[in-house]
JSON list of C-alpha atoms in Angstrom, two decimals:
[
{"chain": "A", "resi": 1, "resn": "MET", "atom": "CA", "xyz": [0.58, -15.50, 38.95]},
{"chain": "A", "resi": 2, "resn": "ALA", "atom": "CA", "xyz": [-1.81, -12.67, 38.05]},
{"chain": "A", "resi": 3, "resn": "SER", "atom": "CA", "xyz": [0.87, -10.04, 38.71]},
{"chain": "A", "resi": 4, "resn": "LEU", "atom": "CA", "xyz": [3.36, -11.93, 36.50]},
{"chain": "A", "resi": 5, "resn": "ALA", "atom": "CA", "xyz": [0.81, -12.14, 33.67]},
{"chain": "A", "resi": 6, "resn": "ARG", "atom": "CA", "xyz": [0.26, -8.41, 33.98]},
{"chain": "A", "resi": 7, "resn": "LYS", "atom": "CA", "xyz": [3.98, -7.70, 33.98]},
{"chain": "A", "resi": 8, "resn": "LEU", "atom": "CA", "xyz": [4.30, -9.74, 30.77]},
{"chain": "A", "resi": 9, "resn": "GLY", "atom": "CA", "xyz": [1.44, -7.87, 29.12]},
{"chain": "A", "resi": 10, "resn": "LYS", "atom": "CA", "xyz": [-0.91, -10.85, 28.88]},
{"chain": "A", "resi": 11, "resn": "ILE", "atom": "CA", "xyz": [-4.34, -9.76, 27.75]},
{"chain": "A", "resi": 12, "resn": "ASN", "atom": "CA", "xyz": [-7.90, -11.11, 27.81]},
{"chain": "A", "resi": 13, "resn": "TYR", "atom": "CA", "xyz": [-10.65, -9.80, 25.55]},
{"chain": "A", "resi": 14, "resn": "LYS", "atom": "CA", "xyz": [-13.17, -10.07, 28.39]},
{"chain": "A", "resi": 15, "resn": "SER", "atom": "CA", "xyz": [-11.30, -7.45, 30.42]},
{"chain": "A", "resi": 16, "resn": "SER", "atom": "CA", "xyz": [-10.16, -5.19, 27.58]},
{"chain": "A", "resi": 17, "resn": "ALA", "atom": "CA", "xyz": [-11.45, -2.12, 25.74]},
{"chain": "A", "resi": 18, "resn": "LEU", "atom": "CA", "xyz": [-10.45, -0.50, 22.46]},
{"chain": "A", "resi": 19, "resn": "PHE", "atom": "CA", "xyz": [-9.80, 3.26, 22.30]},
{"chain": "A", "resi": 20, "resn": "LEU", "atom": "CA", "xyz": [-9.89, 5.08, 18.93]},
{"chain": "A", "resi": 21, "resn": "CYS", "atom": "CA", "xyz": [-8.28, 8.48, 19.31]},
{"chain": "A", "resi": 22, "resn": "ASP", "atom": "CA", "xyz": [-9.22, 11.42, 17.07]},
{"chain": "A", "resi": 23, "resn": "MET", "atom": "CA", "xyz": [-9.11, 9.72, 13.67]},
{"chain": "A", "resi": 24, "resn": "GLN", "atom": "CA", "xyz": [-10.79, 12.58, 11.83]},
{"chain": "A", "resi": 25, "resn": "GLU", "atom": "CA", "xyz": [-11.27, 13.89, 8.31]},
{"chain": "A", "resi": 26, "resn": "LYS", "atom": "CA", "xyz": [-9.24, 17.10, 8.56]},
{"chain": "A", "resi": 27, "resn": "PHE", "atom": "CA", "xyz": [-6.07, 15.14, 9.28]},
{"chain": "A", "resi": 28, "resn": "ARG", "atom": "CA", "xyz": [-6.01, 13.68, 5.76]},
{"chain": "A", "resi": 29, "resn": "GLY", "atom": "CA", "xyz": [-2.88, 14.78, 3.96]},
{"chain": "A", "resi": 30, "resn": "ASN", "atom": "CA", "xyz": [-1.06, 15.69, 7.17]},
{"chain": "A", "resi": 31, "resn": "ILE", "atom": "CA", "xyz": [-0.55, 12.42, 9.01]},
{"chain": "A", "resi": 32, "resn": "GLN", "atom": "CA", "xyz": [2.23, 10.08, 7.91]},
{"chain": "A", "resi": 33, "resn": "TYR", "atom": "CA", "xyz": [0.85, 6.85, 6.41]},
{"chain": "A", "resi": 34, "resn": "TYR", "atom": "CA", "xyz": [-2.71, 7.88, 7.30]},
{"chain": "A", "resi": 35, "resn": "PRO", "atom": "CA", "xyz": [-4.48, 5.52, 4.82]},
{"chain": "A", "resi": 36, "resn": "GLN", "atom": "CA", "xyz": [-2.48, 2.57, 6.17]},
{"chain": "A", "resi": 37, "resn": "ILE", "atom": "CA", "xyz": [-3.15, 3.59, 9.77]},
{"chain": "A", "resi": 38, "resn": "LEU", "atom": "CA", "xyz": [-6.87, 3.76, 9.05]},
{"chain": "A", "resi": 39, "resn": "THR", "atom": "CA", "xyz": [-6.84, 0.32, 7.43]},
{"chain": "A", "resi": 40, "resn": "VAL", "atom": "CA", "xyz": [-5.24, -1.19, 10.53]},
{"chain": "A", "resi": 41, "resn": "ALA", "atom": "CA", "xyz": [-7.46, 0.73, 12.95]},
{"chain": "A", "resi": 42, "resn": "ASN", "atom": "CA", "xyz": [-10.48, -0.59, 11.07]},
{"chain": "A", "resi": 43, "resn": "LYS", "atom": "CA", "xyz": [-9.21, -4.14, 11.54]},
{"chain": "A", "resi": 44, "resn": "MET", "atom": "CA", "xyz": [-8.93, -3.48, 15.26]},
{"chain": "A", "resi": 45, "resn": "LEU", "atom": "CA", "xyz": [-12.42, -1.98, 15.37]},
{"chain": "A", "resi": 46, "resn": "GLN", "atom": "CA", "xyz": [-13.94, -4.95, 13.57]},
{"chain": "A", "resi": 47, "resn": "GLY", "atom": "CA", "xyz": [-11.99, -7.32, 15.78]},
{"chain": "A", "resi": 48, "resn": "ALA", "atom": "CA", "xyz": [-13.22, -5.62, 18.95]},
{"chain": "A", "resi": 49, "resn": "GLN", "atom": "CA", "xyz": [-16.79, -5.75, 17.68]},
{"chain": "A", "resi": 50, "resn": "ALA", "atom": "CA", "xyz": [-16.47, -9.44, 16.78]},
{"chain": "A", "resi": 51, "resn": "LEU", "atom": "CA", "xyz": [-15.29, -10.11, 20.33]},
{"chain": "A", "resi": 52, "resn": "ASP", "atom": "CA", "xyz": [-17.99, -7.87, 21.84]},
{"chain": "A", "resi": 53, "resn": "MET", "atom": "CA", "xyz": [-15.43, -5.58, 23.46]},
{"chain": "A", "resi": 54, "resn": "PRO", "atom": "CA", "xyz": [-16.24, -2.01, 24.57]},
{"chain": "A", "resi": 55, "resn": "VAL", "atom": "CA", "xyz": [-15.05, 0.66, 22.12]},
{"chain": "A", "resi": 56, "resn": "ILE", "atom": "CA", "xyz": [-14.48, 4.29, 23.08]},
{"chain": "A", "resi": 57, "resn": "VAL", "atom": "CA", "xyz": [-14.12, 6.91, 20.34]},
{"chain": "A", "resi": 58, "resn": "THR", "atom": "CA", "xyz": [-13.09, 10.54, 20.71]},
{"chain": "A", "resi": 59, "resn": "GLU", "atom": "CA", "xyz": [-12.88, 13.48, 18.33]},
{"chain": "A", "resi": 60, "resn": "GLN", "atom": "CA", "xyz": [-10.66, 16.51, 18.90]},
{"chain": "A", "resi": 61, "resn": "TYR", "atom": "CA", "xyz": [-12.64, 19.71, 18.37]},
{"chain": "A", "resi": 62, "resn": "PRO", "atom": "CA", "xyz": [-14.91, 18.16, 15.71]},
{"chain": "A", "resi": 63, "resn": "LYS", "atom": "CA", "xyz": [-16.38, 21.57, 14.78]},
{"chain": "A", "resi": 64, "resn": "GLY", "atom": "CA", "xyz": [-13.02, 22.49, 13.28]},
{"chain": "A", "resi": 65, "resn": "LEU", "atom": "CA", "xyz": [-11.41, 19.12, 12.54]},
{"chain": "A", "resi": 66, "resn": "GLY", "atom": "CA", "xyz": [-14.43, 17.25, 11.25]},
{"chain": "A", "resi": 67, "resn": "PRO", "atom": "CA", "xyz": [-15.95, 13.88, 12.16]},
{"chain": "A", "resi": 68, "resn": "THR", "atom": "CA", "xyz": [-14.30, 10.49, 12.41]},
{"chain": "A", "resi": 69, "resn": "VAL", "atom": "CA", "xyz": [-13.21, 9.26, 8.98]},
{"chain": "A", "resi": 70, "resn": "SER", "atom": "CA", "xyz": [-15.67, 7.27, 6.88]},
{"chain": "A", "resi": 71, "resn": "GLU", "atom": "CA", "xyz": [-13.28, 4.29, 6.84]},
{"chain": "A", "resi": 72, "resn": "LEU", "atom": "CA", "xyz": [-14.18, 3.70, 10.49]},
{"chain": "A", "resi": 73, "resn": "ASP", "atom": "CA", "xyz": [-17.87, 2.96, 10.98]},
{"chain": "A", "resi": 74, "resn": "VAL", "atom": "CA", "xyz": [-18.60, 4.44, 14.39]},
{"chain": "A", "resi": 75, "resn": "SER", "atom": "CA", "xyz": [-22.23, 5.23, 13.58]},
{"chain": "A", "resi": 76, "resn": "GLN", "atom": "CA", "xyz": [-23.46, 2.80, 16.24]},
{"chain": "A", "resi": 77, "resn": "LEU", "atom": "CA", "xyz": [-20.99, 4.00, 18.87]},
{"chain": "A", "resi": 78, "resn": "LYS", "atom": "CA", "xyz": [-21.04, 6.95, 21.23]},
{"chain": "A", "resi": 79, "resn": "VAL", "atom": "CA", "xyz": [-18.42, 9.45, 20.09]},
{"chain": "A", "resi": 80, "resn": "TYR", "atom": "CA", "xyz": [-16.99, 11.84, 22.67]},
{"chain": "A", "resi": 81, "resn": "PRO", "atom": "CA", "xyz": [-16.01, 15.34, 21.52]},
{"chain": "A", "resi": 82, "resn": "LYS", "atom": "CA", "xyz": [-13.12, 16.93, 23.38]},
{"chain": "A", "resi": 83, "resn": "THR", "atom": "CA", "xyz": [-10.63, 19.78, 23.41]},
{"chain": "A", "resi": 84, "resn": "GLN", "atom": "CA", "xyz": [-8.10, 18.45, 25.94]},
{"chain": "A", "resi": 85, "resn": "PHE", "atom": "CA", "xyz": [-5.10, 16.45, 24.74]},
{"chain": "A", "resi": 86, "resn": "SER", "atom": "CA", "xyz": [-6.17, 13.21, 26.38]},
{"chain": "A", "resi": 87, "resn": "MET", "atom": "CA", "xyz": [-9.12, 10.95, 25.78]},
{"chain": "A", "resi": 88, "resn": "LEU", "atom": "CA", "xyz": [-9.76, 10.82, 29.52]},
{"chain": "A", "resi": 89, "resn": "ILE", "atom": "CA", "xyz": [-12.28, 13.62, 29.65]},
{"chain": "A", "resi": 90, "resn": "PRO", "atom": "CA", "xyz": [-14.82, 13.38, 32.51]},
{"chain": "A", "resi": 91, "resn": "ASP", "atom": "CA", "xyz": [-17.43, 11.51, 30.43]},
{"chain": "A", "resi": 92, "resn": "VAL", "atom": "CA", "xyz": [-14.88, 8.91, 29.34]},
{"chain": "A", "resi": 93, "resn": "VAL", "atom": "CA", "xyz": [-13.59, 8.54, 32.90]},
{"chain": "A", "resi": 94, "resn": "ASP", "atom": "CA", "xyz": [-17.17, 7.96, 34.06]},
{"chain": "A", "resi": 95, "resn": "ARG", "atom": "CA", "xyz": [-17.70, 5.30, 31.41]},
{"chain": "A", "resi": 96, "resn": "LEU", "atom": "CA", "xyz": [-14.44, 3.58, 32.30]},
{"chain": "A", "resi": 97, "resn": "SER", "atom": "CA", "xyz": [-15.42, 3.58, 35.95]},
{"chain": "A", "resi": 98, "resn": "ALA", "atom": "CA", "xyz": [-18.64, 1.81, 35.03]},
{"chain": "A", "resi": 99, "resn": "MET", "atom": "CA", "xyz": [-16.70, -0.84, 33.09]},
{"chain": "A", "resi": 100, "resn": "LYS", "atom": "CA", "xyz": [-15.67, -2.73, 36.22]},
{"chain": "A", "resi": 101, "resn": "GLU", "atom": "CA", "xyz": [-14.13, -5.68, 34.36]},
{"chain": "A", "resi": 102, "resn": "THR", "atom": "CA", "xyz": [-11.84, -3.56, 32.19]},
{"chain": "A", "resi": 103, "resn": "LYS", "atom": "CA", "xyz": [-8.18, -3.89, 33.15]},
{"chain": "A", "resi": 104, "resn": "SER", "atom": "CA", "xyz": [-6.50, -3.36, 29.78]},
{"chain": "A", "resi": 105, "resn": "VAL", "atom": "CA", "xyz": [-6.89, -0.68, 27.13]},
{"chain": "A", "resi": 106, "resn": "ILE", "atom": "CA", "xyz": [-5.82, -1.08, 23.50]},
{"chain": "A", "resi": 107, "resn": "ILE", "atom": "CA", "xyz": [-5.27, 2.21, 21.71]},
{"chain": "A", "resi": 108, "resn": "CYS", "atom": "CA", "xyz": [-5.12, 3.33, 18.07]},
{"chain": "A", "resi": 109, "resn": "GLY", "atom": "CA", "xyz": [-5.10, 6.88, 16.79]},
{"chain": "A", "resi": 110, "resn": "ILE", "atom": "CA", "xyz": [-3.40, 10.20, 16.25]},
{"chain": "A", "resi": 111, "resn": "GLU", "atom": "CA", "xyz": [-1.35, 12.11, 16.95]},
{"chain": "A", "resi": 112, "resn": "THR", "atom": "CA", "xyz": [1.04, 9.72, 18.65]},
{"chain": "A", "resi": 113, "resn": "GLN", "atom": "CA", "xyz": [3.03, 12.40, 20.50]},
{"chain": "A", "resi": 114, "resn": "ILE", "atom": "CA", "xyz": [-0.01, 14.43, 21.60]},
{"chain": "A", "resi": 115, "resn": "CYS", "atom": "CA", "xyz": [-3.42, 12.93, 22.28]},
{"chain": "A", "resi": 116, "resn": "VAL", "atom": "CA", "xyz": [-2.34, 9.28, 22.11]},
{"chain": "A", "resi": 117, "resn": "GLN", "atom": "CA", "xyz": [0.61, 9.87, 24.43]},
{"chain": "A", "resi": 118, "resn": "ASN", "atom": "CA", "xyz": [-1.37, 11.93, 26.94]},
{"chain": "A", "resi": 119, "resn": "THR", "atom": "CA", "xyz": [-4.11, 9.29, 26.98]},
{"chain": "A", "resi": 120, "resn": "VAL", "atom": "CA", "xyz": [-1.60, 6.49, 27.53]},
{"chain": "A", "resi": 121, "resn": "LEU", "atom": "CA", "xyz": [0.09, 8.32, 30.41]},
{"chain": "A", "resi": 122, "resn": "ASP", "atom": "CA", "xyz": [-3.29, 9.09, 32.03]},
{"chain": "A", "resi": 123, "resn": "LEU", "atom": "CA", "xyz": [-4.36, 5.44, 31.73]},
{"chain": "A", "resi": 124, "resn": "LEU", "atom": "CA", "xyz": [-1.09, 4.20, 33.21]},
{"chain": "A", "resi": 125, "resn": "GLU", "atom": "CA", "xyz": [-1.53, 6.63, 36.08]},
{"chain": "A", "resi": 126, "resn": "LYS", "atom": "CA", "xyz": [-4.95, 5.06, 36.69]},
{"chain": "A", "resi": 127, "resn": "ASN", "atom": "CA", "xyz": [-3.30, 1.61, 36.78]},
{"chain": "A", "resi": 128, "resn": "TYR", "atom": "CA", "xyz": [-4.63, 0.25, 33.50]},
{"chain": "A", "resi": 129, "resn": "ASP", "atom": "CA", "xyz": [-2.48, -1.99, 31.33]},
{"chain": "A", "resi": 130, "resn": "VAL", "atom": "CA", "xyz": [-2.06, -0.12, 28.06]},
{"chain": "A", "resi": 131, "resn": "HIS", "atom": "CA", "xyz": [-1.35, -1.78, 24.72]},
{"chain": "A", "resi": 132, "resn": "LEU", "atom": "CA", "xyz": [-0.35, 0.57, 21.93]},
{"chain": "A", "resi": 133, "resn": "ILE", "atom": "CA", "xyz": [-0.97, -0.67, 18.37]},
{"chain": "A", "resi": 134, "resn": "ALA", "atom": "CA", "xyz": [2.15, 0.69, 16.67]},
{"chain": "A", "resi": 135, "resn": "ASP", "atom": "CA", "xyz": [0.86, 0.13, 13.14]},
{"chain": "A", "resi": 136, "resn": "ALA", "atom": "CA", "xyz": [-2.37, 1.99, 13.97]},
{"chain": "A", "resi": 137, "resn": "CYS", "atom": "CA", "xyz": [-0.87, 5.17, 15.46]},
{"chain": "A", "resi": 138, "resn": "SER", "atom": "CA", "xyz": [0.86, 7.99, 13.62]},
{"chain": "A", "resi": 139, "resn": "SER", "atom": "CA", "xyz": [1.83, 11.66, 13.57]},
{"chain": "A", "resi": 140, "resn": "ARG", "atom": "CA", "xyz": [2.63, 14.45, 11.15]},
{"chain": "A", "resi": 141, "resn": "THR", "atom": "CA", "xyz": [6.33, 13.55, 11.43]},
{"chain": "A", "resi": 142, "resn": "MET", "atom": "CA", "xyz": [8.04, 10.22, 11.87]},
{"chain": "A", "resi": 143, "resn": "VAL", "atom": "CA", "xyz": [10.41, 11.72, 14.46]},
{"chain": "A", "resi": 144, "resn": "ASP", "atom": "CA", "xyz": [7.49, 12.71, 16.72]},
{"chain": "A", "resi": 145, "resn": "ARG", "atom": "CA", "xyz": [5.88, 9.33, 16.14]},
{"chain": "A", "resi": 146, "resn": "MET", "atom": "CA", "xyz": [8.92, 7.23, 16.99]},
{"chain": "A", "resi": 147, "resn": "PHE", "atom": "CA", "xyz": [10.06, 9.23, 20.02]},
{"chain": "A", "resi": 148, "resn": "ALA", "atom": "CA", "xyz": [6.51, 9.13, 21.39]},
{"chain": "A", "resi": 149, "resn": "PHE", "atom": "CA", "xyz": [6.54, 5.33, 21.06]},
{"chain": "A", "resi": 150, "resn": "GLN", "atom": "CA", "xyz": [9.83, 5.28, 22.97]},
{"chain": "A", "resi": 151, "resn": "ARG", "atom": "CA", "xyz": [8.53, 7.50, 25.76]},
{"chain": "A", "resi": 152, "resn": "MET", "atom": "CA", "xyz": [5.32, 5.49, 26.21]},
{"chain": "A", "resi": 153, "resn": "LYS", "atom": "CA", "xyz": [7.26, 2.23, 26.25]},
{"chain": "A", "resi": 154, "resn": "GLU", "atom": "CA", "xyz": [9.58, 3.60, 28.92]},
{"chain": "A", "resi": 155, "resn": "ALA", "atom": "CA", "xyz": [6.53, 4.71, 30.93]},
{"chain": "A", "resi": 156, "resn": "GLY", "atom": "CA", "xyz": [5.19, 1.14, 30.94]},
{"chain": "A", "resi": 157, "resn": "ALA", "atom": "CA", "xyz": [2.95, 0.79, 27.90]},
{"chain": "A", "resi": 158, "resn": "PHE", "atom": "CA", "xyz": [3.21, -2.35, 25.77]},
{"chain": "A", "resi": 159, "resn": "LEU", "atom": "CA", "xyz": [3.98, -1.74, 22.10]},
{"chain": "A", "resi": 160, "resn": "THR", "atom": "CA", "xyz": [2.61, -4.33, 19.73]},
{"chain": "A", "resi": 161, "resn": "THR", "atom": "CA", "xyz": [1.10, -4.80, 16.28]},
{"chain": "A", "resi": 162, "resn": "SER", "atom": "CA", "xyz": [-2.46, -5.34, 15.14]},
{"chain": "A", "resi": 163, "resn": "GLU", "atom": "CA", "xyz": [-1.94, -8.95, 14.11]},
{"chain": "A", "resi": 164, "resn": "SER", "atom": "CA", "xyz": [-0.18, -9.87, 17.34]},
{"chain": "A", "resi": 165, "resn": "MET", "atom": "CA", "xyz": [-2.96, -8.25, 19.37]},
{"chain": "A", "resi": 166, "resn": "LEU", "atom": "CA", "xyz": [-5.81, -9.92, 17.49]},
{"chain": "A", "resi": 167, "resn": "PHE", "atom": "CA", "xyz": [-4.24, -13.35, 18.01]},
{"chain": "A", "resi": 168, "resn": "SER", "atom": "CA", "xyz": [-3.56, -12.56, 21.67]},
{"chain": "A", "resi": 169, "resn": "LEU", "atom": "CA", "xyz": [-7.17, -11.55, 22.25]},
{"chain": "A", "resi": 170, "resn": "CYS", "atom": "CA", "xyz": [-8.43, -14.86, 20.82]},
{"chain": "A", "resi": 171, "resn": "ASN", "atom": "CA", "xyz": [-5.68, -16.90, 22.48]},
{"chain": "A", "resi": 172, "resn": "ASP", "atom": "CA", "xyz": [-6.89, -20.12, 20.84]},
{"chain": "A", "resi": 173, "resn": "ALA", "atom": "CA", "xyz": [-7.97, -21.16, 17.33]},
{"chain": "A", "resi": 174, "resn": "ALA", "atom": "CA", "xyz": [-10.87, -22.90, 19.06]},
{"chain": "A", "resi": 175, "resn": "HIS", "atom": "CA", "xyz": [-12.25, -19.53, 20.21]},
{"chain": "A", "resi": 176, "resn": "PRO", "atom": "CA", "xyz": [-15.87, -19.32, 18.97]},
{"chain": "A", "resi": 177, "resn": "ASN", "atom": "CA", "xyz": [-15.19, -15.96, 17.31]},
{"chain": "A", "resi": 178, "resn": "PHE", "atom": "CA", "xyz": [-11.83, -16.83, 15.78]},
{"chain": "A", "resi": 179, "resn": "LYS", "atom": "CA", "xyz": [-13.13, -17.17, 12.20]},
{"chain": "A", "resi": 180, "resn": "PRO", "atom": "CA", "xyz": [-14.03, -13.48, 11.77]},
{"chain": "A", "resi": 181, "resn": "ILE", "atom": "CA", "xyz": [-10.71, -12.55, 13.38]},
{"chain": "A", "resi": 182, "resn": "GLN", "atom": "CA", "xyz": [-8.88, -14.90, 11.02]},
{"chain": "A", "resi": 183, "resn": "LYS", "atom": "CA", "xyz": [-10.46, -13.11, 8.06]},
{"chain": "A", "resi": 184, "resn": "LEU", "atom": "CA", "xyz": [-9.19, -9.79, 9.37]},
{"chain": "A", "resi": 185, "resn": "ILE", "atom": "CA", "xyz": [-5.59, -10.94, 9.53]},
{"chain": "A", "resi": 186, "resn": "TRP", "atom": "CA", "xyz": [-5.64, -12.97, 6.32]},
{"chain": "A", "resi": 187, "resn": "ASP", "atom": "CA", "xyz": [-4.02, -10.04, 4.53]},
{"chain": "A", "resi": 188, "resn": "SER", "atom": "CA", "xyz": [-0.94, -8.65, 6.26]},
{"chain": "A", "resi": 189, "resn": "ALA", "atom": "CA", "xyz": [-1.16, -5.15, 7.67]},
{"chain": "A", "resi": 190, "resn": "PRO", "atom": "CA", "xyz": [0.09, -2.50, 5.20]},
{"chain": "A", "resi": 191, "resn": "ASP", "atom": "CA", "xyz": [3.53, -0.97, 5.68]},
{"chain": "A", "resi": 192, "resn": "SER", "atom": "CA", "xyz": [3.35, 2.15, 7.82]},
{"chain": "A", "resi": 193, "resn": "GLY", "atom": "CA", "xyz": [7.04, 3.05, 7.85]},
{"chain": "A", "resi": 194, "resn": "LEU", "atom": "CA", "xyz": [7.96, 1.52, 11.20]},
{"chain": "A", "resi": 195, "resn": "LEU", "atom": "CA", "xyz": [10.72, -0.74, 9.94]},
{"chain": "A", "resi": 196, "resn": "SER", "atom": "CA", "xyz": [12.24, 1.73, 7.48]},
{"chain": "A", "resi": 197, "resn": "THR", "atom": "CA", "xyz": [12.41, 4.40, 10.18]},
{"chain": "A", "resi": 198, "resn": "SER", "atom": "CA", "xyz": [14.20, 2.04, 12.55]},
{"chain": "A", "resi": 199, "resn": "ILE", "atom": "CA", "xyz": [16.65, 1.01, 9.83]},
{"chain": "A", "resi": 200, "resn": "LYS", "atom": "CA", "xyz": [17.48, 4.64, 9.06]},
{"chain": "A", "resi": 201, "resn": "GLY", "atom": "CA", "xyz": [18.42, 4.98, 12.69]},
{"chain": "A", "resi": 202, "resn": "GLU", "atom": "CA", "xyz": [16.11, 7.83, 13.66]},
{"chain": "A", "resi": 203, "resn": "THR", "atom": "CA", "xyz": [15.00, 5.78, 16.64]},
{"chain": "A", "resi": 204, "resn": "ALA", "atom": "CA", "xyz": [13.75, 2.26, 17.17]},
{"chain": "A", "resi": 205, "resn": "VAL", "atom": "CA", "xyz": [10.41, 1.20, 18.62]}
]
């Protein structure tokens, strides 16, 4: 039964962590739909905090690319600087190893085809279930973004949306923390170009 649930991508907030990948200031103006991506990532961050889930944040070469954007309040979180194109630097691997209950990782961030993709592949290799929030990940080009989604899906990651994930984490309207989650999804996630790109036929998620 457990293996079937895993195959179907079932998720439990008690055994899940949220990863925020390199959502930094210097990427403003370069990333497609960046304001919308940040809005959705902030919903996921607030949702994870409401459910008391671990959150891991990285920054790619912050000396040159700046800190995490102000839209995401990570002031109370440990932020891991890195240069490699995966979040799984030694310090993050050590923290994951200490999180014995964590079986699933939810990821938001940029760029989809670089640091997000390398992180997802590394996590899959370590036998984690990986859930990619499609409306909270982007790239400088939509072609890179959409083909990265396709590759990660083929590798075994689950592609989903922020609203679907937040409901899945709660699982029941009777969940004691459902009210703050309900407030987060009251307004629909902003359009981040996923549907229009699929309609144009560039590639489908």
